[in-house]
Amino acid sequence: MGKTYIDTVKYVVTAKIEVDGLVDKSDVVGAVFGQTEGLLGDELDLRELQKNGRIGRIEVDLKPLGGKSIGMITLPSSLDIVETSILAAALETVDRVGPCEAKLTIERIEDTRNQKRKTLVDRAKGLVKQVMTTEIPE
């Protein structure tokens, strides 16, 4: 994933996209911004959220497959889970990319802090083990 431009990524929205035609990544990003603009009001406008560092860069990974474009979209978010879920639902309203019909489906919303917690617990266990074997005499 590229630069996100936000300090703390709490959630990462992952979506699958299928487009009935060959399109570019920039076409998909343009469709996401264009078709969600004004849908949720000013507080959840994607451009404003990105400008203010509340969401990161929308990453698109596309592959051509039999005259279609199929791929994944990732959207990092520092919003709370409710606002992030609302944005995810808004992404699913995208039904066209350029002149082609499209279907966008949210695959998952991942809490990135869970991985950090797991890493923290594993490191703490390692530190306790190290102290027990090197610092505390038997």
mmCIF file of N, CA and C in Angstrom:
data_model
loop_
_atom_site.group_PDB
_atom_site.id
_atom_site.type_symbol
_atom_site.label_atom_id
_atom_site.label_comp_id
_atom_site.label_asym_id
_atom_site.label_seq_id
_atom_site.Cartn_x
_atom_site.Cartn_y
_atom_site.Cartn_z
ATOM 1 N N MET A 1 0.860 -1.170 0.000
ATOM 2 C CA MET A 1 0.000 0.000 0.000
ATOM 3 C C MET A 1 0.903 1.228 0.000
ATOM 4 N N GLY A 2 0.530 2.238 -0.718
ATOM 5 C CA GLY A 2 1.307 3.464 -0.824
ATOM 6 C C GLY A 2 1.134 4.350 0.385
ATOM 7 N N LYS A 3 1.599 5.577 0.251
ATOM 8 C CA LYS A 3 1.470 6.543 1.347
ATOM 9 C C LYS A 3 0.013 6.810 1.668
ATOM 10 N N THR A 4 -0.271 6.930 2.957
ATOM 11 C CA THR A 4 -1.652 7.170 3.348
ATOM 12 C C THR A 4 -1.887 8.620 3.737
ATOM 13 N N TYR A 5 -0.853 9.344 4.113
ATOM 14 C CA TYR A 5 -0.951 10.749 4.493
ATOM 15 C C TYR A 5 -1.766 10.982 5.758
ATOM 16 N N ILE A 6 -1.998 9.954 6.535
ATOM 17 C CA ILE A 6 -2.693 10.153 7.797
ATOM 18 C C ILE A 6 -1.855 9.555 8.911
ATOM 19 N N ASP A 7 -1.997 10.122 10.104
ATOM 20 C CA ASP A 7 -1.165 9.713 11.223
ATOM 21 C C ASP A 7 -1.512 8.320 11.732
ATOM 22 N N THR A 8 -2.763 8.090 12.018
ATOM 23 C CA THR A 8 -3.174 6.842 12.633
ATOM 24 C C THR A 8 -4.248 6.172 11.795
ATOM 25 N N VAL A 9 -3.881 5.074 11.177
ATOM 26 C CA VAL A 9 -4.862 4.304 10.427
ATOM 27 C C VAL A 9 -5.526 3.347 11.404
ATOM 28 N N LYS A 10 -6.820 3.534 11.616
ATOM 29 C CA LYS A 10 -7.562 2.660 12.521
ATOM 30 C C LYS A 10 -8.169 1.490 11.761
ATOM 31 N N TYR A 11 -8.687 1.779 10.581
ATOM 32 C CA TYR A 11 -9.376 0.759 9.798
ATOM 33 C C TYR A 11 -8.917 0.823 8.349
ATOM 34 N N VAL A 12 -8.953 -0.329 7.690
ATOM 35 C CA VAL A 12 -8.689 -0.385 6.257
ATOM 36 C C VAL A 12 -9.881 -1.082 5.604
ATOM 37 N N VAL A 13 -10.545 -0.342 4.715
ATOM 38 C CA VAL A 13 -11.679 -0.887 3.969
ATOM 39 C C VAL A 13 -11.119 -1.545 2.712
ATOM 40 N N THR A 14 -11.498 -2.792 2.491
ATOM 41 C CA THR A 14 -11.074 -3.511 1.296
ATOM 42 C C THR A 14 -12.313 -3.884 0.497
ATOM 43 N N ALA A 15 -12.300 -3.520 -0.777
ATOM 44 C CA ALA A 15 -13.454 -3.773 -1.639
ATOM 45 C C ALA A 15 -13.004 -4.455 -2.922
ATOM 46 N N LYS A 16 -13.887 -5.270 -3.461
ATOM 47 C CA LYS A 16 -13.653 -5.915 -4.749
ATOM 48 C C LYS A 16 -14.430 -5.136 -5.800
ATOM 49 N N ILE A 17 -13.800 -4.927 -6.958
ATOM 50 C CA ILE A 17 -14.494 -4.227 -8.041
ATOM 51 C C ILE A 17 -14.417 -5.049 -9.320
ATOM 52 N N GLU A 18 -15.543 -5.110 -10.012
ATOM 53 C CA GLU A 18 -15.627 -5.757 -11.320
ATOM 54 C C GLU A 18 -16.234 -4.745 -12.288
ATOM 55 N N VAL A 19 -15.521 -4.482 -13.368
ATOM 56 C CA VAL A 19 -15.980 -3.509 -14.362
ATOM 57 C C VAL A 19 -16.149 -4.227 -15.700
ATOM 58 N N ASP A 20 -17.295 -4.028 -16.339
ATOM 59 C CA ASP A 20 -17.575 -4.651 -17.637
ATOM 60 C C ASP A 20 -16.896 -3.871 -18.755
ATOM 61 N N GLY A 21 -15.591 -3.911 -18.770
ATOM 62 C CA GLY A 21 -14.792 -3.206 -19.764
ATOM 63 C C GLY A 21 -13.400 -2.967 -19.208
ATOM 64 N N LEU A 22 -12.511 -2.504 -20.066
ATOM 65 C CA LEU A 22 -11.143 -2.237 -19.635
ATOM 66 C C LEU A 22 -11.022 -0.776 -19.213
ATOM 67 N N VAL A 23 -10.613 -0.564 -17.974
ATOM 68 C CA VAL A 23 -10.487 0.790 -17.429
ATOM 69 C C VAL A 23 -9.158 0.924 -16.697
ATOM 70 N N ASP A 24 -8.777 2.160 -16.435
ATOM 71 C CA ASP A 24 -7.557 2.477 -15.689
ATOM 72 C C ASP A 24 -7.863 2.649 -14.210
ATOM 73 N N LYS A 25 -6.797 2.612 -13.412
ATOM 74 C CA LYS A 25 -6.934 2.874 -11.972
ATOM 75 C C LYS A 25 -7.520 4.259 -11.732
ATOM 76 N N SER A 26 -7.041 5.230 -12.502
ATOM 77 C CA SER A 26 -7.516 6.607 -12.316
ATOM 78 C C SER A 26 -9.008 6.731 -12.630
ATOM 79 N N ASP A 27 -9.500 5.904 -13.557
ATOM 80 C CA ASP A 27 -10.940 5.900 -13.856
ATOM 81 C C ASP A 27 -11.740 5.431 -12.644
ATOM 82 N N VAL A 28 -11.222 4.416 -11.964
ATOM 83 C CA VAL A 28 -11.903 3.873 -10.786
ATOM 84 C C VAL A 28 -11.908 4.902 -9.662
ATOM 85 N N VAL A 29 -10.761 5.517 -9.410
ATOM 86 C CA VAL A 29 -10.671 6.535 -8.353
ATOM 87 C C VAL A 29 -11.602 7.697 -8.674
ATOM 88 N N GLY A 30 -11.613 8.127 -9.927
ATOM 89 C CA GLY A 30 -12.506 9.209 -10.346
ATOM 90 C C GLY A 30 -13.970 8.856 -10.147
ATOM 91 N N ALA A 31 -14.326 7.606 -10.451
ATOM 92 C CA ALA A 31 -15.709 7.163 -10.264
ATOM 93 C C ALA A 31 -16.083 7.156 -8.787
ATOM 94 N N VAL A 32 -15.165 6.715 -7.940
ATOM 95 C CA VAL A 32 -15.429 6.686 -6.494
ATOM 96 C C VAL A 32 -15.675 8.099 -5.984
ATOM 97 N N PHE A 33 -14.780 9.018 -6.316
ATOM 98 C CA PHE A 33 -14.960 10.400 -5.864
ATOM 99 C C PHE A 33 -16.211 11.026 -6.481
ATOM 100 N N GLY A 34 -16.399 10.833 -7.777
ATOM 101 C CA GLY A 34 -17.515 11.462 -8.475
ATOM 102 C C GLY A 34 -18.879 10.968 -8.027
ATOM 103 N N GLN A 35 -19.004 9.657 -7.824
ATOM 104 C CA GLN A 35 -20.318 9.098 -7.498
ATOM 105 C C GLN A 35 -20.656 9.152 -6.010
ATOM 106 N N THR A 36 -19.664 9.431 -5.173
ATOM 107 C CA THR A 36 -19.967 9.577 -3.740
ATOM 108 C C THR A 36 -20.046 11.041 -3.326
ATOM 109 N N GLU A 37 -19.654 11.946 -4.229
ATOM 110 C CA GLU A 37 -19.672 13.377 -3.923
ATOM 111 C C GLU A 37 -21.095 13.846 -3.638
ATOM 112 N N GLY A 38 -21.275 14.509 -2.513
ATOM 113 C CA GLY A 38 -22.574 15.045 -2.141
ATOM 114 C C GLY A 38 -23.539 14.009 -1.584
ATOM 115 N N LEU A 39 -23.144 12.758 -1.603
ATOM 116 C CA LEU A 39 -24.018 11.677 -1.150
ATOM 117 C C LEU A 39 -24.196 11.680 0.366
ATOM 118 N N LEU A 40 -23.132 12.006 1.090
ATOM 119 C CA LEU A 40 -23.150 11.909 2.549
ATOM 120 C C LEU A 40 -23.043 13.249 3.259
ATOM 121 N N GLY A 41 -23.117 14.331 2.529
ATOM 122 C CA GLY A 41 -22.987 15.646 3.149
ATOM 123 C C GLY A 41 -21.532 16.049 3.291
ATOM 124 N N ASP A 42 -21.320 17.255 3.772
ATOM 125 C CA ASP A 42 -19.971 17.815 3.854
ATOM 126 C C ASP A 42 -19.073 17.094 4.852
ATOM 127 N N GLU A 43 -19.644 16.590 5.934
ATOM 128 C CA GLU A 43 -18.832 15.960 6.979
ATOM 129 C C GLU A 43 -18.162 14.674 6.517
ATOM 130 N N LEU A 44 -18.778 13.966 5.566
ATOM 131 C CA LEU A 44 -18.214 12.709 5.086
ATOM 132 C C LEU A 44 -17.871 12.764 3.597
ATOM 133 N N ASP A 45 -17.548 13.947 3.095
ATOM 134 C CA ASP A 45 -17.118 14.101 1.708
ATOM 135 C C ASP A 45 -15.697 13.558 1.568
ATOM 136 N N LEU A 46 -15.487 12.622 0.644
ATOM 137 C CA LEU A 46 -14.185 11.969 0.499
ATOM 138 C C LEU A 46 -13.048 12.953 0.258
ATOM 139 N N ARG A 47 -13.274 13.943 -0.597
ATOM 140 C CA ARG A 47 -12.207 14.911 -0.890
ATOM 141 C C ARG A 47 -11.795 15.684 0.363
ATOM 142 N N GLU A 48 -12.786 16.135 1.118
ATOM 143 C CA GLU A 48 -12.496 16.889 2.345
ATOM 144 C C GLU A 48 -11.824 16.003 3.391
ATOM 145 N N LEU A 49 -12.313 14.783 3.531
ATOM 146 C CA LEU A 49 -11.716 13.862 4.499
ATOM 147 C C LEU A 49 -10.264 13.573 4.144
ATOM 148 N N GLN A 50 -9.990 13.414 2.863
ATOM 149 C CA GLN A 50 -8.619 13.153 2.432
ATOM 150 C C GLN A 50 -7.747 14.389 2.619
ATOM 151 N N LYS A 51 -8.302 15.544 2.280
ATOM 152 C CA LYS A 51 -7.570 16.804 2.430
ATOM 153 C C LYS A 51 -7.204 17.060 3.893
ATOM 154 N N ASN A 52 -8.122 16.705 4.797
ATOM 155 C CA ASN A 52 -7.902 16.931 6.225
ATOM 156 C C ASN A 52 -7.184 15.775 6.913
ATOM 157 N N GLY A 53 -6.791 14.766 6.152
ATOM 158 C CA GLY A 53 -6.029 13.664 6.718
ATOM 159 C C GLY A 53 -6.841 12.662 7.513
ATOM 160 N N ARG A 54 -8.144 12.612 7.295
ATOM 161 C CA ARG A 54 -8.993 11.657 8.028
ATOM 162 C C ARG A 54 -9.072 10.306 7.313
ATOM 163 N N ILE A 55 -8.898 10.323 5.993
ATOM 164 C CA ILE A 55 -8.770 9.080 5.238
ATOM 165 C C ILE A 55 -7.509 9.189 4.402
ATOM 166 N N GLY A 56 -6.985 8.041 4.022
ATOM 167 C CA GLY A 56 -5.764 8.023 3.222
ATOM 168 C C GLY A 56 -6.066 7.935 1.740
ATOM 169 N N ARG A 57 -5.022 7.677 1.010
ATOM 170 C CA ARG A 57 -5.113 7.580 -0.436
ATOM 171 C C ARG A 57 -5.862 6.309 -0.832
ATOM 172 N N ILE A 58 -6.753 6.428 -1.783
ATOM 173 C CA ILE A 58 -7.484 5.268 -2.284
ATOM 174 C C ILE A 58 -6.560 4.516 -3.238
ATOM 175 N N GLU A 59 -6.250 3.279 -2.882
ATOM 176 C CA GLU A 59 -5.366 2.450 -3.704
ATOM 177 C C GLU A 59 -6.210 1.484 -4.523
ATOM 178 N N VAL A 60 -5.865 1.355 -5.799
ATOM 179 C CA VAL A 60 -6.602 0.465 -6.696
ATOM 180 C C VAL A 60 -5.613 -0.482 -7.359
ATOM 181 N N ASP A 61 -5.928 -1.772 -7.319
ATOM 182 C CA ASP A 61 -5.125 -2.794 -7.989
ATOM 183 C C ASP A 61 -6.043 -3.490 -8.990
ATOM 184 N N LEU A 62 -5.820 -3.239 -10.279
ATOM 185 C CA LEU A 62 -6.699 -3.761 -11.339
ATOM 186 C C LEU A 62 -5.956 -4.708 -12.263
ATOM 187 N N LYS A 63 -6.691 -5.709 -12.736
ATOM 188 C CA LYS A 63 -6.142 -6.620 -13.734
ATOM 189 C C LYS A 63 -7.195 -6.836 -14.815
ATOM 190 N N PRO A 64 -6.773 -6.826 -16.087
ATOM 191 C CA PRO A 64 -7.724 -7.144 -17.157
ATOM 192 C C PRO A 64 -7.960 -8.652 -17.192
ATOM 193 N N LEU A 65 -9.204 -9.039 -17.399
ATOM 194 C CA LEU A 65 -9.529 -10.463 -17.445
ATOM 195 C C LEU A 65 -10.707 -10.670 -18.394
ATOM 196 N N GLY A 66 -10.425 -11.141 -19.586
ATOM 197 C CA GLY A 66 -11.485 -11.436 -20.553
ATOM 198 C C GLY A 66 -12.365 -10.254 -20.900
ATOM 199 N N GLY A 67 -11.779 -9.113 -21.172
ATOM 200 C CA GLY A 67 -12.554 -7.929 -21.534
ATOM 201 C C GLY A 67 -13.132 -7.176 -20.353
ATOM 202 N N LYS A 68 -12.852 -7.655 -19.149
ATOM 203 C CA LYS A 68 -13.305 -6.976 -17.935
ATOM 204 C C LYS A 68 -12.089 -6.497 -17.155
ATOM 205 N N SER A 69 -12.338 -5.621 -16.217
ATOM 206 C CA SER A 69 -11.305 -5.197 -15.271
ATOM 207 C C SER A 69 -11.762 -5.647 -13.888
ATOM 208 N N ILE A 70 -10.914 -6.414 -13.229
ATOM 209 C CA ILE A 70 -11.247 -6.942 -11.911
ATOM 210 C C ILE A 70 -10.114 -6.585 -10.966
ATOM 211 N N GLY A 71 -10.470 -6.167 -9.754
ATOM 212 C CA GLY A 71 -9.418 -5.812 -8.826
ATOM 213 C C GLY A 71 -9.915 -5.502 -7.436
ATOM 214 N N MET A 72 -9.005 -4.921 -6.662
ATOM 215 C CA MET A 72 -9.275 -4.595 -5.271
ATOM 216 C C MET A 72 -9.027 -3.109 -5.034
ATOM 217 N N ILE A 73 -9.807 -2.556 -4.124
ATOM 218 C CA ILE A 73 -9.658 -1.164 -3.699
ATOM 219 C C ILE A 73 -9.397 -1.185 -2.202
ATOM 220 N N THR A 74 -8.425 -0.392 -1.750
ATOM 221 C CA THR A 74 -8.199 -0.252 -0.310
ATOM 222 C C THR A 74 -8.303 1.217 0.065
ATOM 223 N N LEU A 75 -8.944 1.452 1.195
ATOM 224 C CA LEU A 75 -9.150 2.806 1.698
ATOM 225 C C LEU A 75 -8.810 2.834 3.184
ATOM 226 N N PRO A 76 -7.668 3.433 3.561
ATOM 227 C CA PRO A 76 -7.333 3.561 4.982
ATOM 228 C C PRO A 76 -8.124 4.698 5.623
ATOM 229 N N SER A 77 -8.531 4.491 6.876
ATOM 230 C CA SER A 77 -9.378 5.474 7.551
ATOM 231 C C SER A 77 -8.945 5.664 8.996
ATOM 232 N N SER A 78 -8.970 6.916 9.443
ATOM 233 C CA SER A 78 -8.750 7.206 10.866
ATOM 234 C C SER A 78 -10.060 7.622 11.526
ATOM 235 N N LEU A 79 -11.163 7.464 10.806
ATOM 236 C CA LEU A 79 -12.482 7.763 11.358
ATOM 237 C C LEU A 79 -12.891 6.647 12.314
ATOM 238 N N ASP A 80 -13.986 6.841 13.051
ATOM 239 C CA ASP A 80 -14.453 5.752 13.910
ATOM 240 C C ASP A 80 -15.131 4.685 13.049
ATOM 241 N N ILE A 81 -15.475 3.564 13.667
ATOM 242 C CA ILE A 81 -16.005 2.428 12.908
ATOM 243 C C ILE A 81 -17.341 2.747 12.239
ATOM 244 N N VAL A 82 -18.173 3.546 12.882
ATOM 245 C CA VAL A 82 -19.476 3.880 12.296
ATOM 246 C C VAL A 82 -19.282 4.721 11.037
ATOM 247 N N GLU A 83 -18.466 5.768 11.126
ATOM 248 C CA GLU A 83 -18.216 6.623 9.955
ATOM 249 C C GLU A 83 -17.513 5.840 8.848
ATOM 250 N N THR A 84 -16.574 4.977 9.232
ATOM 251 C CA THR A 84 -15.875 4.158 8.246
ATOM 252 C C THR A 84 -16.851 3.221 7.542
ATOM 253 N N SER A 85 -17.776 2.637 8.290
ATOM 254 C CA SER A 85 -18.780 1.740 7.705
ATOM 255 C C SER A 85 -19.719 2.490 6.764
ATOM 256 N N ILE A 86 -20.061 3.718 7.120
ATOM 257 C CA ILE A 86 -20.906 4.539 6.244
ATOM 258 C C ILE A 86 -20.176 4.827 4.932
ATOM 259 N N LEU A 87 -18.888 5.164 5.023
ATOM 260 C CA LEU A 87 -18.097 5.389 3.803
ATOM 261 C C LEU A 87 -18.034 4.122 2.963
ATOM 262 N N ALA A 88 -17.846 2.982 3.627
ATOM 263 C CA ALA A 88 -17.781 1.709 2.908
ATOM 264 C C ALA A 88 -19.091 1.446 2.169
ATOM 265 N N ALA A 89 -20.204 1.689 2.840
ATOM 266 C CA ALA A 89 -21.509 1.501 2.195
ATOM 267 C C ALA A 89 -21.662 2.446 1.007
ATOM 268 N N ALA A 90 -21.144 3.659 1.141
ATOM 269 C CA ALA A 90 -21.208 4.623 0.035
ATOM 270 C C ALA A 90 -20.391 4.136 -1.157
ATOM 271 N N LEU A 91 -19.266 3.477 -0.898
ATOM 272 C CA LEU A 91 -18.457 2.944 -1.993
ATOM 273 C C LEU A 91 -19.256 1.932 -2.819
ATOM 274 N N GLU A 92 -20.097 1.162 -2.146
ATOM 275 C CA GLU A 92 -20.878 0.147 -2.856
ATOM 276 C C GLU A 92 -21.925 0.746 -3.794
ATOM 277 N N THR A 93 -22.168 2.045 -3.699
ATOM 278 C CA THR A 93 -23.126 2.676 -4.611
ATOM 279 C C THR A 93 -22.517 2.963 -5.981
ATOM 280 N N VAL A 94 -21.206 2.838 -6.110
ATOM 281 C CA VAL A 94 -20.547 3.073 -7.403
ATOM 282 C C VAL A 94 -21.014 1.987 -8.374
ATOM 283 N N ASP A 95 -21.655 2.403 -9.456
ATOM 284 C CA ASP A 95 -22.192 1.428 -10.405
ATOM 285 C C ASP A 95 -21.686 1.615 -11.836
ATOM 286 N N ARG A 96 -20.860 2.636 -12.046
ATOM 287 C CA ARG A 96 -20.271 2.861 -13.362
ATOM 288 C C ARG A 96 -18.844 3.364 -13.190
ATOM 289 N N VAL A 97 -17.985 2.926 -14.092
ATOM 290 C CA VAL A 97 -16.633 3.467 -14.187
ATOM 291 C C VAL A 97 -16.465 3.867 -15.639
ATOM 292 N N GLY A 98 -16.403 5.173 -15.862
ATOM 293 C CA GLY A 98 -16.408 5.665 -17.237
ATOM 294 C C GLY A 98 -17.714 5.240 -17.891
ATOM 295 N N PRO A 99 -17.640 4.707 -19.111
ATOM 296 C CA PRO A 99 -18.870 4.280 -19.792
ATOM 297 C C PRO A 99 -19.303 2.852 -19.425
ATOM 298 N N CYS A 100 -18.528 2.191 -18.586
ATOM 299 C CA CYS A 100 -18.757 0.773 -18.294
ATOM 300 C C CYS A 100 -19.515 0.560 -16.988
ATOM 301 N N GLU A 101 -20.349 -0.474 -16.983
ATOM 302 C CA GLU A 101 -21.041 -0.847 -15.752
ATOM 303 C C GLU A 101 -20.039 -1.478 -14.793
ATOM 304 N N ALA A 102 -20.284 -1.267 -13.497
ATOM 305 C CA ALA A 102 -19.362 -1.781 -12.489
ATOM 306 C C ALA A 102 -20.133 -2.279 -11.277
ATOM 307 N N LYS A 103 -19.495 -3.180 -10.552
ATOM 308 C CA LYS A 103 -20.055 -3.667 -9.291
ATOM 309 C C LYS A 103 -18.939 -3.622 -8.258
ATOM 310 N N LEU A 104 -19.195 -2.893 -7.185
ATOM 311 C CA LEU A 104 -18.210 -2.752 -6.115
ATOM 312 C C LEU A 104 -18.805 -3.378 -4.853
ATOM 313 N N THR A 105 -18.062 -4.297 -4.245
ATOM 314 C CA THR A 105 -18.532 -5.008 -3.061
ATOM 315 C C THR A 105 -17.488 -4.917 -1.957
ATOM 316 N N ILE A 106 -17.920 -4.532 -0.768
ATOM 317 C CA ILE A 106 -16.997 -4.468 0.365
ATOM 318 C C ILE A 106 -16.686 -5.891 0.812
ATOM 319 N N GLU A 107 -15.402 -6.216 0.854
ATOM 320 C CA GLU A 107 -14.959 -7.533 1.301
ATOM 321 C C GLU A 107 -14.814 -7.568 2.822
ATOM 322 N N ARG A 108 -14.184 -6.515 3.363
ATOM 323 C CA ARG A 108 -13.975 -6.475 4.815
ATOM 324 C C ARG A 108 -13.567 -5.071 5.248
ATOM 325 N N ILE A 109 -13.764 -4.823 6.534
ATOM 326 C CA ILE A 109 -13.217 -3.637 7.187
ATOM 327 C C ILE A 109 -12.320 -4.171 8.292
ATOM 328 N N GLU A 110 -11.031 -3.942 8.139
ATOM 329 C CA GLU A 110 -10.042 -4.505 9.056
ATOM 330 C C GLU A 110 -9.636 -3.474 10.104
ATOM 331 N N ASP A 111 -9.644 -3.881 11.350
ATOM 332 C CA ASP A 111 -9.176 -3.034 12.448
ATOM 333 C C ASP A 111 -7.671 -3.227 12.562
ATOM 334 N N THR A 112 -6.892 -2.255 12.110
ATOM 335 C CA THR A 112 -5.435 -2.395 12.090
ATOM 336 C C THR A 112 -4.841 -2.405 13.488
ATOM 337 N N ARG A 113 -5.580 -1.899 14.448
ATOM 338 C CA ARG A 113 -5.074 -1.882 15.815
ATOM 339 C C ARG A 113 -5.023 -3.279 16.417
ATOM 340 N N ASN A 114 -5.842 -4.212 15.911
ATOM 341 C CA ASN A 114 -5.782 -5.589 16.402
ATOM 342 C C ASN A 114 -4.409 -6.193 16.163
ATOM 343 N N GLN A 115 -3.840 -5.958 14.980
ATOM 344 C CA GLN A 115 -2.509 -6.468 14.675
ATOM 345 C C GLN A 115 -1.469 -5.819 15.579
ATOM 346 N N LYS A 116 -1.618 -4.520 15.829
ATOM 347 C CA LYS A 116 -0.682 -3.839 16.723
ATOM 348 C C LYS A 116 -0.771 -4.412 18.132
ATOM 349 N N ARG A 117 -1.999 -4.707 18.592
ATOM 350 C CA ARG A 117 -2.178 -5.295 19.922
ATOM 351 C C ARG A 117 -1.507 -6.658 20.006
ATOM 352 N N LYS A 118 -1.673 -7.467 18.959
ATOM 353 C CA LYS A 118 -1.071 -8.797 18.941
ATOM 354 C C LYS A 118 0.451 -8.689 18.972
ATOM 355 N N THR A 119 1.002 -7.780 18.183
ATOM 356 C CA THR A 119 2.443 -7.568 18.169
ATOM 357 C C THR A 119 2.930 -7.113 19.539
ATOM 358 N N LEU A 120 2.186 -6.218 20.166
ATOM 359 C CA LEU A 120 2.537 -5.714 21.490
ATOM 360 C C LEU A 120 2.547 -6.846 22.520
ATOM 361 N N VAL A 121 1.525 -7.686 22.523
ATOM 362 C CA VAL A 121 1.448 -8.798 23.475
ATOM 363 C C VAL A 121 2.593 -9.782 23.241
ATOM 364 N N ASP A 122 2.863 -10.110 21.986
ATOM 365 C CA ASP A 122 3.959 -11.028 21.675
ATOM 366 C C ASP A 122 5.300 -10.466 22.133
ATOM 367 N N ARG A 123 5.515 -9.181 21.923
ATOM 368 C CA ARG A 123 6.771 -8.545 22.351
ATOM 369 C C ARG A 123 6.879 -8.527 23.871
ATOM 370 N N ALA A 124 5.773 -8.236 24.550
ATOM 371 C CA ALA A 124 5.780 -8.228 26.016
ATOM 372 C C ALA A 124 6.118 -9.615 26.555
ATOM 373 N N LYS A 125 5.568 -10.661 25.962
ATOM 374 C CA LYS A 125 5.885 -12.029 26.385
ATOM 375 C C LYS A 125 7.374 -12.313 26.211
ATOM 376 N N GLY A 126 7.912 -11.877 25.073
ATOM 377 C CA GLY A 126 9.337 -12.065 24.813
ATOM 378 C C GLY A 126 10.202 -11.334 25.825
ATOM 379 N N LEU A 127 9.805 -10.117 26.182
ATOM 380 C CA LEU A 127 10.572 -9.346 27.166
ATOM 381 C C LEU A 127 10.521 -9.997 28.545
ATOM 382 N N VAL A 128 9.355 -10.490 28.938
ATOM 383 C CA VAL A 128 9.229 -11.169 30.233
ATOM 384 C C VAL A 128 10.113 -12.408 30.251
ATOM 385 N N LYS A 129 10.084 -13.169 29.180
ATOM 386 C CA LYS A 129 10.908 -14.376 29.093
ATOM 387 C C LYS A 129 12.389 -14.022 29.191
ATOM 388 N N GLN A 130 12.784 -12.939 28.512
ATOM 389 C CA GLN A 130 14.179 -12.505 28.532
ATOM 390 C C GLN A 130 14.598 -12.108 29.940
ATOM 391 N N VAL A 131 13.760 -11.358 30.618
ATOM 392 C CA VAL A 131 14.065 -10.930 31.988
ATOM 393 C C VAL A 131 14.158 -12.142 32.905
ATOM 394 N N MET A 132 13.250 -13.075 32.746
ATOM 395 C CA MET A 132 13.227 -14.259 33.604
ATOM 396 C C MET A 132 14.476 -15.118 33.424
ATOM 397 N N THR A 133 15.017 -15.170 32.225
ATOM 398 C CA THR A 133 16.178 -16.025 31.975
ATOM 399 C C THR A 133 17.506 -15.323 32.208
ATOM 400 N N THR A 134 17.554 -14.007 32.096
ATOM 401 C CA THR A 134 18.845 -13.320 32.218
ATOM 402 C C THR A 134 18.992 -12.483 33.481
ATOM 403 N N GLU A 135 17.942 -11.942 33.997
ATOM 404 C CA GLU A 135 18.041 -10.998 35.107
ATOM 405 C C GLU A 135 17.719 -11.596 36.474
ATOM 406 N N ILE A 136 16.864 -12.563 36.508
ATOM 407 C CA ILE A 136 16.455 -13.120 37.794
ATOM 408 C C ILE A 136 17.252 -14.398 38.048
ATOM 409 N N PRO A 137 18.062 -14.396 39.124
ATOM 410 C CA PRO A 137 18.864 -15.597 39.416
ATOM 411 C C PRO A 137 17.966 -16.740 39.897
ATOM 412 N N GLU A 138 18.452 -17.933 39.676
ATOM 413 C CA GLU A 138 17.665 -19.100 40.082
ATOM 414 C C GLU A 138 17.864 -19.454 41.524
#
